[in-house]
Coordinates of C-alpha atoms and ligand atoms in Angstrom, one line a residue:
X195 CA -30.7 5.2 4.4
X196 CA -29.5 8.6 3.2
X197 CA -27.0 8.5 0.5
X198 CA -24.4 11.2 0.9
X199 CA -22.4 10.4 -2.2
X200 CA -23.9 11.1 -5.5
X201 CA -20.8 10.3 -7.5
X202 CA -20.4 6.9 -9.0
X203 CA -17.9 5.0 -11.1
X204 CA -19.2 4.7 -14.7
X205 CA -19.3 1.0 -14.3
X206 CA -17.9 -2.0 -12.4
X207 CA -14.8 -1.6 -14.5
X208 CA -14.4 1.9 -13.3
X209 CA -14.2 0.7 -9.7
X210 CA -11.8 -2.1 -10.6
X211 CA -9.5 0.4 -12.3
X212 CA -9.6 2.9 -9.4
X213 CA -9.1 0.2 -6.8
X214 CA -6.1 -1.2 -8.8
X215 CA -4.9 2.4 -9.0
X216 CA -5.0 2.6 -5.2
X217 CA -3.5 -0.8 -4.6
X218 CA -0.7 -0.8 -7.1
X219 CA 1.9 1.7 -6.1
X220 CA 5.1 2.1 -4.1
X221 CA 4.0 -0.7 -1.9
X222 CA 4.5 -3.2 -4.7
X223 CA 7.6 -2.0 -6.3
X224 CA 9.5 -0.2 -3.5
X225 CA 8.3 -1.7 -0.2
X226 CA 7.6 -5.3 -1.0
X227 CA 11.0 -6.1 -2.5
X228 CA 13.0 -4.3 0.3
X229 CA 11.0 -6.0 3.1
X230 CA 11.4 -9.4 1.3
X231 CA 15.1 -8.6 1.2
X232 CA 15.3 -7.6 4.9
X233 CA 13.3 -10.6 6.1
X234 CA 15.3 -13.1 4.2
X235 CA 13.2 -14.0 1.1
X236 CA 11.1 -17.1 0.6
X237 CA 9.5 -17.5 4.0
X238 CA 8.5 -13.8 4.0
X239 CA 7.0 -14.1 0.6
X240 CA 4.9 -17.2 1.4
X241 CA 3.6 -15.7 4.6
X242 CA 2.8 -12.5 2.7
X243 CA 0.8 -14.6 0.1
X244 CA -1.0 -16.5 2.8
X245 CA -2.0 -13.2 4.4
X246 CA -3.2 -11.8 1.1
X247 CA -5.5 -14.8 0.5
X248 CA -6.8 -15.5 4.0
X249 CA -7.0 -12.0 5.3
X250 CA -6.5 -9.5 2.5
X251 CA -9.1 -10.8 0.1
X252 CA -11.9 -11.4 2.7
X253 CA -11.2 -8.0 4.4
X254 CA -11.2 -6.3 1.0
X255 CA -14.7 -7.8 0.4
X256 CA -15.9 -6.7 3.8
X257 CA -14.5 -3.2 3.3
X258 CA -16.0 -2.7 -0.1
X259 CA -19.3 -4.0 1.3
X260 CA -19.2 -1.5 4.2
X261 CA -18.6 1.3 1.7
X262 CA -21.2 0.3 -0.7
X263 CA -23.9 0.0 1.9
X264 CA -22.7 2.8 4.1
X265 CA -22.5 5.2 1.2
X266 CA -20.4 8.0 2.7
X267 CA -16.9 8.8 4.0
X268 CA -15.6 6.1 6.3
X269 CA -16.7 8.1 9.3
X270 CA -20.3 8.6 8.0
X271 CA -20.5 5.1 6.5
X272 CA -19.7 3.5 9.9
X273 CA -22.2 5.8 11.6
X274 CA -24.9 4.9 9.1
X275 CA -24.2 1.2 9.4
X276 CA -23.9 1.2 13.2
X277 CA -27.3 2.8 13.3
X278 CA -28.8 0.4 10.8
X279 CA -27.4 -2.6 12.8
X280 CA -28.5 -1.1 16.2
X281 CA -24.9 -0.8 17.3
X282 CA -23.0 1.9 19.2
X283 CA -22.2 5.2 17.6
X284 CA -18.7 4.6 18.7
X285 CA -18.2 2.5 15.5
X286 CA -17.5 5.8 13.7
X287 CA -14.2 5.8 15.5
X288 CA -13.2 3.1 13.1
X289 CA -13.7 5.7 10.3
X290 CA -11.5 8.1 12.3
X291 CA -8.8 5.5 12.7
X292 CA -8.7 5.3 8.9
X293 CA -8.7 9.0 8.3
X294 CA -5.7 9.4 10.6
X295 CA -3.8 6.4 9.2
X296 CA -4.3 7.6 5.7
X297 CA -3.0 11.0 6.6
X298 CA 0.1 9.6 8.4
X299 CA 0.9 7.2 5.5
X300 CA 0.6 9.9 2.8
X301 CA 3.0 12.1 4.7
X302 CA 5.8 9.7 4.0
X303 CA 4.5 8.2 0.9
X304 CA 4.8 11.5 -0.8
X305 CA 8.4 11.8 0.2
X306 CA 9.3 8.5 -1.4
X307 CA 7.2 9.3 -4.5
X308 CA 9.5 12.4 -4.7
X309 CA 12.5 10.1 -5.0
X310 CA 10.9 8.3 -8.0
X311 CA 10.3 11.7 -9.6
X312 CA 14.0 12.6 -9.2
X313 CA 14.8 9.3 -10.9
X314 CA 12.8 10.3 -14.0
X315 CA 15.3 13.1 -14.7
X316 CA 18.2 11.0 -13.6
X317 CA 17.4 8.4 -16.2
X318 CA 16.5 10.8 -18.9
X319 CA 19.7 12.7 -18.5
X320 CA 21.8 9.6 -18.8
X321 CA 23.2 9.7 -15.3
X322 CA 22.7 6.0 -14.8
X323 CA 24.4 5.1 -18.1
X324 CA 27.5 7.2 -17.3
X325 CA 27.7 6.1 -13.6
X326 CA 27.1 2.5 -14.3
X327 CA 28.7 0.8 -11.3
X328 CA 26.8 -0.4 -8.3
X329 CA 28.8 1.9 -6.1
X330 CA 28.3 5.0 -8.2
X331 CA 24.5 4.3 -8.3
X332 CA 24.4 3.8 -4.6
X333 CA 26.0 7.2 -4.0
X334 CA 23.5 8.9 -6.3
X335 CA 20.8 7.6 -3.9
X336 CA 22.7 8.6 -0.7
X337 CA 23.3 12.1 -2.1
X338 CA 19.6 12.4 -2.8
X339 CA 18.4 11.3 0.7
X340 CA 21.0 13.4 2.5
X341 CA 19.8 16.6 0.8
X342 CA 16.7 17.9 2.8
X343 CA 16.1 20.9 0.6
X344 CA 15.9 18.9 -2.5
X345 CA 13.8 16.3 -0.9
X346 CA 11.5 19.0 0.2
X347 CA 11.1 20.4 -3.3
X348 CA 10.3 16.9 -4.7
X349 CA 7.8 16.2 -1.8
X350 CA 6.2 19.6 -2.5
X351 CA 5.8 18.9 -6.2
X352 CA 4.2 15.5 -5.5
X353 CA 1.8 16.9 -2.9
X354 CA 0.9 19.8 -5.1
X355 CA -0.1 17.5 -8.0
X356 CA -2.0 15.3 -5.6
X357 CA -3.9 18.3 -4.2
X358 CA -4.8 19.6 -7.6
X359 CA -6.2 16.2 -8.7
X360 CA -8.1 15.7 -5.5
X361 CA -9.6 19.2 -5.6
X362 CA -11.2 18.4 -8.9
X363 CA -12.8 15.2 -7.5
X364 CA -11.4 11.7 -7.8
X365 CA -13.6 10.1 -10.4
X366 CA -13.1 12.5 -13.3
X367 CA -9.7 11.7 -14.6
X368 CA -8.8 8.7 -12.5
X369 CA -10.5 5.9 -14.4
X370 CA -9.1 7.1 -17.7
X371 CA -5.6 7.7 -16.3
X372 CA -5.4 4.2 -14.7
X373 CA -6.7 2.5 -17.8
X374 CA -3.6 3.6 -19.6
X375 CA -1.1 3.7 -16.8
X376 CA -1.4 0.2 -15.3
X377 CA -1.1 -1.7 -18.6
X378 CA 1.9 0.5 -19.5
X379 CA 3.6 -0.1 -16.2
X380 CA 3.0 -3.8 -16.7
X381 CA 4.6 -3.7 -20.2
X382 CA 7.8 -2.0 -18.8
X383 CA 7.9 -4.6 -16.0
X384 CA 7.8 -7.4 -18.4
X385 CA 10.6 -5.8 -20.3
X386 CA 12.6 -5.5 -17.1
X387 CA 11.8 -9.1 -16.4
X388 CA 13.4 -10.1 -19.7
X389 CA 16.5 -8.1 -18.7
X390 CA 16.5 -9.9 -15.3
X391 CA 16.3 -13.3 -17.0
X392 CA 19.3 -12.3 -19.1
X393 CA 21.5 -11.6 -16.0
X394 CA 23.9 -14.3 -14.8
X395 CA 22.2 -14.9 -11.4
X396 CA 18.6 -14.9 -12.4
X397 CA 18.0 -18.2 -10.7
X398 CA 19.6 -17.0 -7.5
X399 CA 17.0 -14.3 -7.4
X400 CA 14.2 -16.9 -8.0
X401 CA 15.6 -19.1 -5.2
X402 CA 15.8 -16.2 -2.9
X403 CA 12.2 -15.4 -3.4
X404 CA 10.7 -18.8 -3.3
X405 CA 12.9 -21.1 -1.3
X406 CA 11.3 -21.3 2.1
X407 CA 13.6 -21.2 5.0
X408 CA 11.6 -20.8 8.2
X409 CA 14.6 -21.3 10.4
X410 CA 16.2 -18.2 9.2
X411 CA 12.9 -16.3 9.3
X412 CA 12.0 -17.2 12.8
X413 CA 15.5 -17.2 14.3
X414 CA 17.2 -14.3 12.5
X415 CA 20.1 -14.3 15.0
X416 CA 20.3 -18.1 15.0
X417 CA 19.0 -18.4 18.6
X418 CA 16.0 -16.4 19.7
X419 CA 12.6 -16.9 18.2
X420 CA 11.2 -13.7 16.6
X421 CA 7.7 -13.5 15.1
X422 CA 8.3 -10.0 13.9
X423 CA 8.5 -11.1 10.3
X424 CA 4.9 -12.3 10.4
X425 CA 3.7 -9.0 11.7
X426 CA 5.6 -7.2 9.0
X427 CA 4.3 -9.6 6.2
X428 CA 0.8 -9.1 7.5
X429 CA 1.2 -5.3 7.7
X430 CA 2.5 -5.3 4.1
X431 CA -0.5 -7.3 2.9
X432 CA -2.8 -4.6 4.3
X433 CA -0.6 -1.8 3.0
X434 CA -0.3 -3.2 -0.5
X435 CA -4.0 -3.9 -0.9
X436 CA -4.8 -0.5 0.6
X437 CA -6.9 -2.1 3.3
X438 CA -8.0 -1.3 6.8
X439 CA -8.2 2.5 6.6
X440 CA -11.2 3.3 4.5
X441 CA -9.6 4.0 1.1
X442 CA -11.3 0.9 -0.4
X443 CA -14.4 1.7 1.6
X444 CA -14.8 5.2 0.0
X445 CA -14.2 3.7 -3.4
X446 CA -16.8 1.0 -2.6
X447 CA -19.2 3.8 -1.8
X448 CA -18.9 5.0 -5.4
X449 CA -19.7 1.4 -6.7
X450 CA -22.8 1.0 -8.9
X451 CA -25.5 -1.0 -7.0
X452 CA -25.4 -4.0 -9.3
X453 CA -21.7 -4.6 -9.2
X454 CA -20.2 -7.9 -7.9
X455 CA -18.1 -7.5 -4.8
X456 CA -16.5 -10.9 -4.9
X457 CA -15.4 -10.7 -8.5
X458 CA -14.1 -7.2 -8.4
X459 CA -12.0 -7.6 -5.3
X460 CA -10.5 -10.9 -6.6
X461 CA -9.3 -9.1 -9.7
X462 CA -7.8 -6.2 -7.7
X463 CA -6.0 -8.5 -5.3
X464 CA -4.6 -10.7 -8.1
X465 CA -3.3 -7.7 -10.1
X466 CA -1.7 -6.2 -7.0
X467 CA 0.0 -9.4 -6.0
X468 CA 1.2 -10.0 -9.6
X469 CA 2.9 -6.6 -9.7
X470 CA 4.7 -7.2 -6.4
X471 CA 6.0 -10.6 -7.3
X472 CA 7.2 -9.3 -10.7
X473 CA 9.0 -6.5 -9.0
X474 CA 10.8 -9.0 -6.8
X475 CA 11.7 -11.3 -9.7
X476 CA 13.2 -8.3 -11.4
X477 CA 15.1 -6.8 -8.5
X478 CA 16.7 -9.8 -6.8
X479 CA 18.5 -11.2 -9.9
X480 CA 20.0 -7.7 -10.3
X481 CA 21.0 -7.7 -6.6
X482 CA 22.8 -11.0 -6.9
X483 CA 24.3 -10.5 -10.3
X484 CA 26.0 -7.3 -9.1
X485 CA 27.2 -8.6 -5.8
X486 CA 24.8 -6.4 -3.8
X487 CA 23.0 -7.2 -0.6
X488 CA 19.3 -8.0 -0.6
X489 CA 18.9 -6.3 2.8
X490 CA 19.8 -2.8 1.6
X491 CA 16.6 -1.4 3.1
X492 CA 14.6 1.5 1.7
X493 CA 17.1 2.2 -1.1
X494 CA 16.9 -1.3 -2.6
X495 CA 14.9 -0.4 -5.7
X496 CA 16.7 2.8 -6.2
X497 CA 20.1 1.1 -6.1
X498 CA 19.2 -1.8 -8.3
X499 CA 17.0 -0.9 -11.2
X500 CA 19.2 2.0 -12.4
X501 CA 22.0 -0.6 -13.0
X502 CA 19.6 -2.3 -15.4
X503 CA 18.6 0.9 -17.1
X504 CA 22.2 2.0 -17.4
X505 CA 23.1 -1.2 -19.3
X506 CA 20.2 -1.9 -21.6
X507 CA 19.7 -0.4 -25.0
X508 CA 17.5 2.7 -24.9
X509 CA 17.9 2.5 -21.1
X510 CA 17.5 6.3 -20.7
X511 CA 14.1 6.2 -22.4
X512 CA 12.9 3.1 -20.6
X513 CA 14.3 4.2 -17.3
X514 CA 12.5 7.5 -17.4
X515 CA 9.3 5.9 -18.6
X516 CA 9.5 3.4 -15.8
X517 CA 10.0 6.0 -13.1
X518 CA 7.4 8.2 -14.5
X519 CA 4.9 5.4 -14.5
X520 CA 5.9 4.5 -11.0
X521 CA 5.3 8.1 -10.0
X522 CA 1.9 8.0 -11.6
X523 CA 1.1 4.7 -9.8
X524 CA 2.1 6.4 -6.6
X525 CA -0.2 9.3 -7.4
X526 CA -3.2 7.1 -7.9
X527 CA -2.5 5.5 -4.5
X528 CA -1.8 8.8 -2.8
X529 CA -5.2 10.1 -3.9
X530 CA -6.9 7.2 -2.2
X531 CA -5.0 7.8 1.0
X532 CA -6.6 11.1 1.7
X533 CA -9.9 10.8 0.0
X534 CA -11.4 9.5 3.2
X535 CA -10.3 12.6 5.1
X536 CA -11.5 14.9 2.4
X537 CA -14.8 13.1 1.9
X538 CA -15.4 13.4 5.7
X539 CA -14.5 17.2 5.8
X540 CA -16.8 17.9 2.9
X541 CA -19.6 15.9 4.5
X542 CA -19.5 18.0 7.7
X543 CA -20.8 20.7 5.4
X544 CA -18.3 23.2 6.9
X545 CA -16.2 23.5 3.8
X546 CA -16.2 23.0 0.1
X547 CA -14.2 20.3 -1.6
X548 CA -11.5 22.6 -2.8
X549 CA -10.8 24.2 0.6
X550 CA -11.1 20.8 2.3
X551 CA -8.4 19.4 0.0
X552 CA -6.2 22.4 0.6
X553 CA -6.4 22.2 4.4
X554 CA -5.7 18.5 4.5
X555 CA -3.1 18.7 1.8
X556 CA -1.1 21.4 3.7
X557 CA -1.3 19.4 6.9
X558 CA 0.0 16.3 5.2
X559 CA 2.8 18.3 3.4
X560 CA 3.9 19.7 6.8
X561 CA 4.0 16.3 8.4
X562 CA 6.2 15.1 5.5
X563 CA 9.0 17.2 6.9
X564 CA 9.4 14.6 9.7
X565 CA 10.1 11.9 7.1
X566 CA 12.4 14.2 5.1
X567 CA 14.6 14.9 8.2
X568 CA 14.6 11.2 9.2
X569 CA 16.9 10.5 6.3
X570 CA 19.4 13.2 7.2
X571 CA 19.3 15.8 10.1
X572 CA 17.3 13.6 12.5
X573 CA 18.6 10.2 11.4
X574 CA 20.0 9.6 14.9
X575 CA 16.8 10.5 16.7
X576 CA 15.2 7.2 17.5
X577 CA 12.3 5.8 19.5
X578 CA 12.1 2.0 20.0
X579 CA 15.3 2.0 17.9
X580 CA 13.4 3.3 14.8
X581 CA 13.8 6.8 13.3
X582 CA 10.7 8.9 12.8
X583 CA 9.9 7.6 9.3
X584 CA 10.3 4.0 10.4
X585 CA 8.2 4.6 13.4
X586 CA 5.3 6.2 11.3
X587 CA 5.5 3.4 8.8
X588 CA 5.6 0.7 11.5
X589 CA 2.7 2.0 13.5
X590 CA 0.5 2.6 10.5
X591 CA 1.2 -0.6 8.5
X592 CA 1.7 -3.0 11.3
X593 CA -0.8 -1.7 13.9
X594 CA -3.4 0.7 12.6
X595 CA -4.2 -1.0 9.3
X596 CA -4.5 -4.6 10.8
X597 CA -6.5 -3.1 13.7
X598 CA -8.8 -1.4 11.2
X599 CA -9.1 -4.6 9.3
X600 CA -10.1 -6.8 12.3
X601 CA -12.7 -4.2 13.4
X602 CA -14.2 -4.2 9.9
X603 CA -14.2 -8.0 9.9
X604 CA -15.9 -8.1 13.3
X605 CA -18.5 -5.5 12.3
X606 CA -19.5 -7.3 9.1
X607 CA -19.4 -10.8 10.4
X608 CA -20.7 -10.4 14.0
X609 CA -22.8 -7.2 14.1
X610 CA -24.4 -6.6 10.7
X611 CA -27.6 -8.4 10.0
X612 CA -26.7 -11.4 7.9
X613 CA -29.6 -10.6 5.5
X614 CA -28.1 -7.3 4.8
X615 CA -24.7 -8.8 4.2
X616 CA -26.0 -11.5 1.9
X617 CA -28.1 -9.1 0.0
X618 CA -25.1 -6.9 -0.7
X619 CA -23.2 -9.9 -1.9
X620 CA -26.2 -11.2 -3.8
X621 CA -25.9 -14.7 -2.4
X622 CA -28.0 -16.9 -0.2
X623 CA -26.8 -17.7 3.4
X624 CA -26.3 -21.3 2.3
X625 CA -23.8 -20.3 -0.4
X626 CA -20.5 -22.2 0.3
X627 CA -18.2 -19.4 -0.7
X628 CA -20.2 -17.1 1.6
X629 CA -19.9 -19.4 4.5
X630 CA -16.1 -19.8 4.1
X631 CA -15.8 -16.0 3.9
X632 CA -18.0 -15.5 6.9
X633 CA -16.0 -18.0 8.9
X634 CA -12.7 -16.4 8.1
X635 CA -14.0 -13.0 9.1
X636 CA -15.7 -14.2 12.3
X637 CA -13.0 -16.5 13.7
X638 CA -9.8 -16.9 11.8
X639 CA -9.0 -13.3 11.1
X640 CA -9.6 -11.8 14.5
X641 CA -7.8 -14.7 16.1
X642 CA -4.8 -14.6 13.8
X643 CA -4.4 -10.8 14.0
X644 CA -4.7 -10.9 17.8
X645 CA -2.1 -13.7 18.1
X646 CA 0.3 -11.8 15.8
X647 CA -0.2 -8.6 17.9
X648 CA 0.3 -10.4 21.2
X649 CA 3.5 -12.0 19.9
X650 CA 4.8 -8.6 18.7
X651 CA 4.4 -7.0 22.1
X652 CA 6.2 -10.0 23.6
X653 CA 3.3 -11.6 25.4
X654 CA 4.2 -15.1 24.1
Ligands
LIG176 N1 -1.6 0.3 -1.6 C1 -0.7 1.4 -2.0 C2 0.6 0.8 -2.4 O1 0.8 -0.3 -2.4 C3 -0.6 2.4 -0.9 C4 -2.0 2.8 -0.4 C5 -2.9 3.4 -1.1 C6 -2.5 2.4 0.8 N2 -4.0 3.5 -0.3 C7 -3.8 2.9 0.9 C8 -2.0 1.8 1.9 C9 -4.6 2.7 2.0 C10 -2.7 1.6 3.0 C11 -4.1 2.0 3.1 O2 1.5 1.6 -2.7

């Protein structure tokens, strides 16, 4: 098989770091807590964790495997592998689905990353210390999101940095940056956890996250069954682990031949989940201790953590450090969101890496306007009772990523030759772990995702 990608991680560790860089981001610290808050806590968390273990982990293995063996952009990898397995060329559409999903996600991801950038200055300049009431901090957030010009500036800065890094190629600085950034983020999170434990309602936060109340989850209005929470928890598992759109596939394509797929993916999934749970354990105690509502929506993190930073000693420094690290974590995720598109454009041979990055970067930047206006000028414009940002987020996380995920599962478990699969995993077909994995991919995952989809469109 031809190998289109010459670049490789320096080692298995290089891949683990890059994949953690992709997985850990706004999804863990911004999105997971606010979704948990909106869907009532414990039941959402447990379903999320089940999705991570039973779907996320096996699909991540499948996706890395596809990348490692396909050795190209998602489009080319799927084309190569379909040919090898004697399947239809149409499988490259799966690569396309990913390219488009990544582009859509990045268009709003960059806007949110812009918010975190703004919070770096806000913390450093002491704004949170001088306005340390929940109401004042909330209005800082509302002022930010109601100012399209300023949002545009922040979004542009973030996209520009993303483009510059991507133009130079992902591997160069990424391994080194992530090696320092993730441990640093972790240290600040542990510090924040210590603060959260010191708040009067720490245990309320813990109960909110881990007491499982399926009644409230499935009957949000007390009467009618709704399975929407399951769809959202599943979508969030895909989103947080960066699955279903080829990001992990491209990174897998840079994996050294002798690396262990099972071990590396388990480490990545564990680290990602740990950060999300920590974020929840920090945020909810602050919510309850300050009389706030857990279902504040997209502003939740931005309205809670500043309270903590405003109160703690050296809060200005820790606050700006935290938001800077979060911006960097978002950057290392953003890179993986459009690497599939760039890798594809470069492969077509029509353009060099730098121009490919600029073209796709500008397109993403432009689409970001839609999200910016969703928070102000166009906030009343709704389809299916969602504004444009919510709609893009809903369609990508809850439909495109899981759809990409099942297609990958089906391709690996039903269509690839099992010798090829086992040889990539370096196991025998009798290996027990392999058999469980294969069973999940073959039956459980396609069935479960289909049921959740059917439920979401109201079929049962
Ligand atoms: N996982 C990242 C986060 O949690 C976001 C992300 C990066 C992503 N690459 C992705 C989401 C690919 C979906 C698909 O912030």
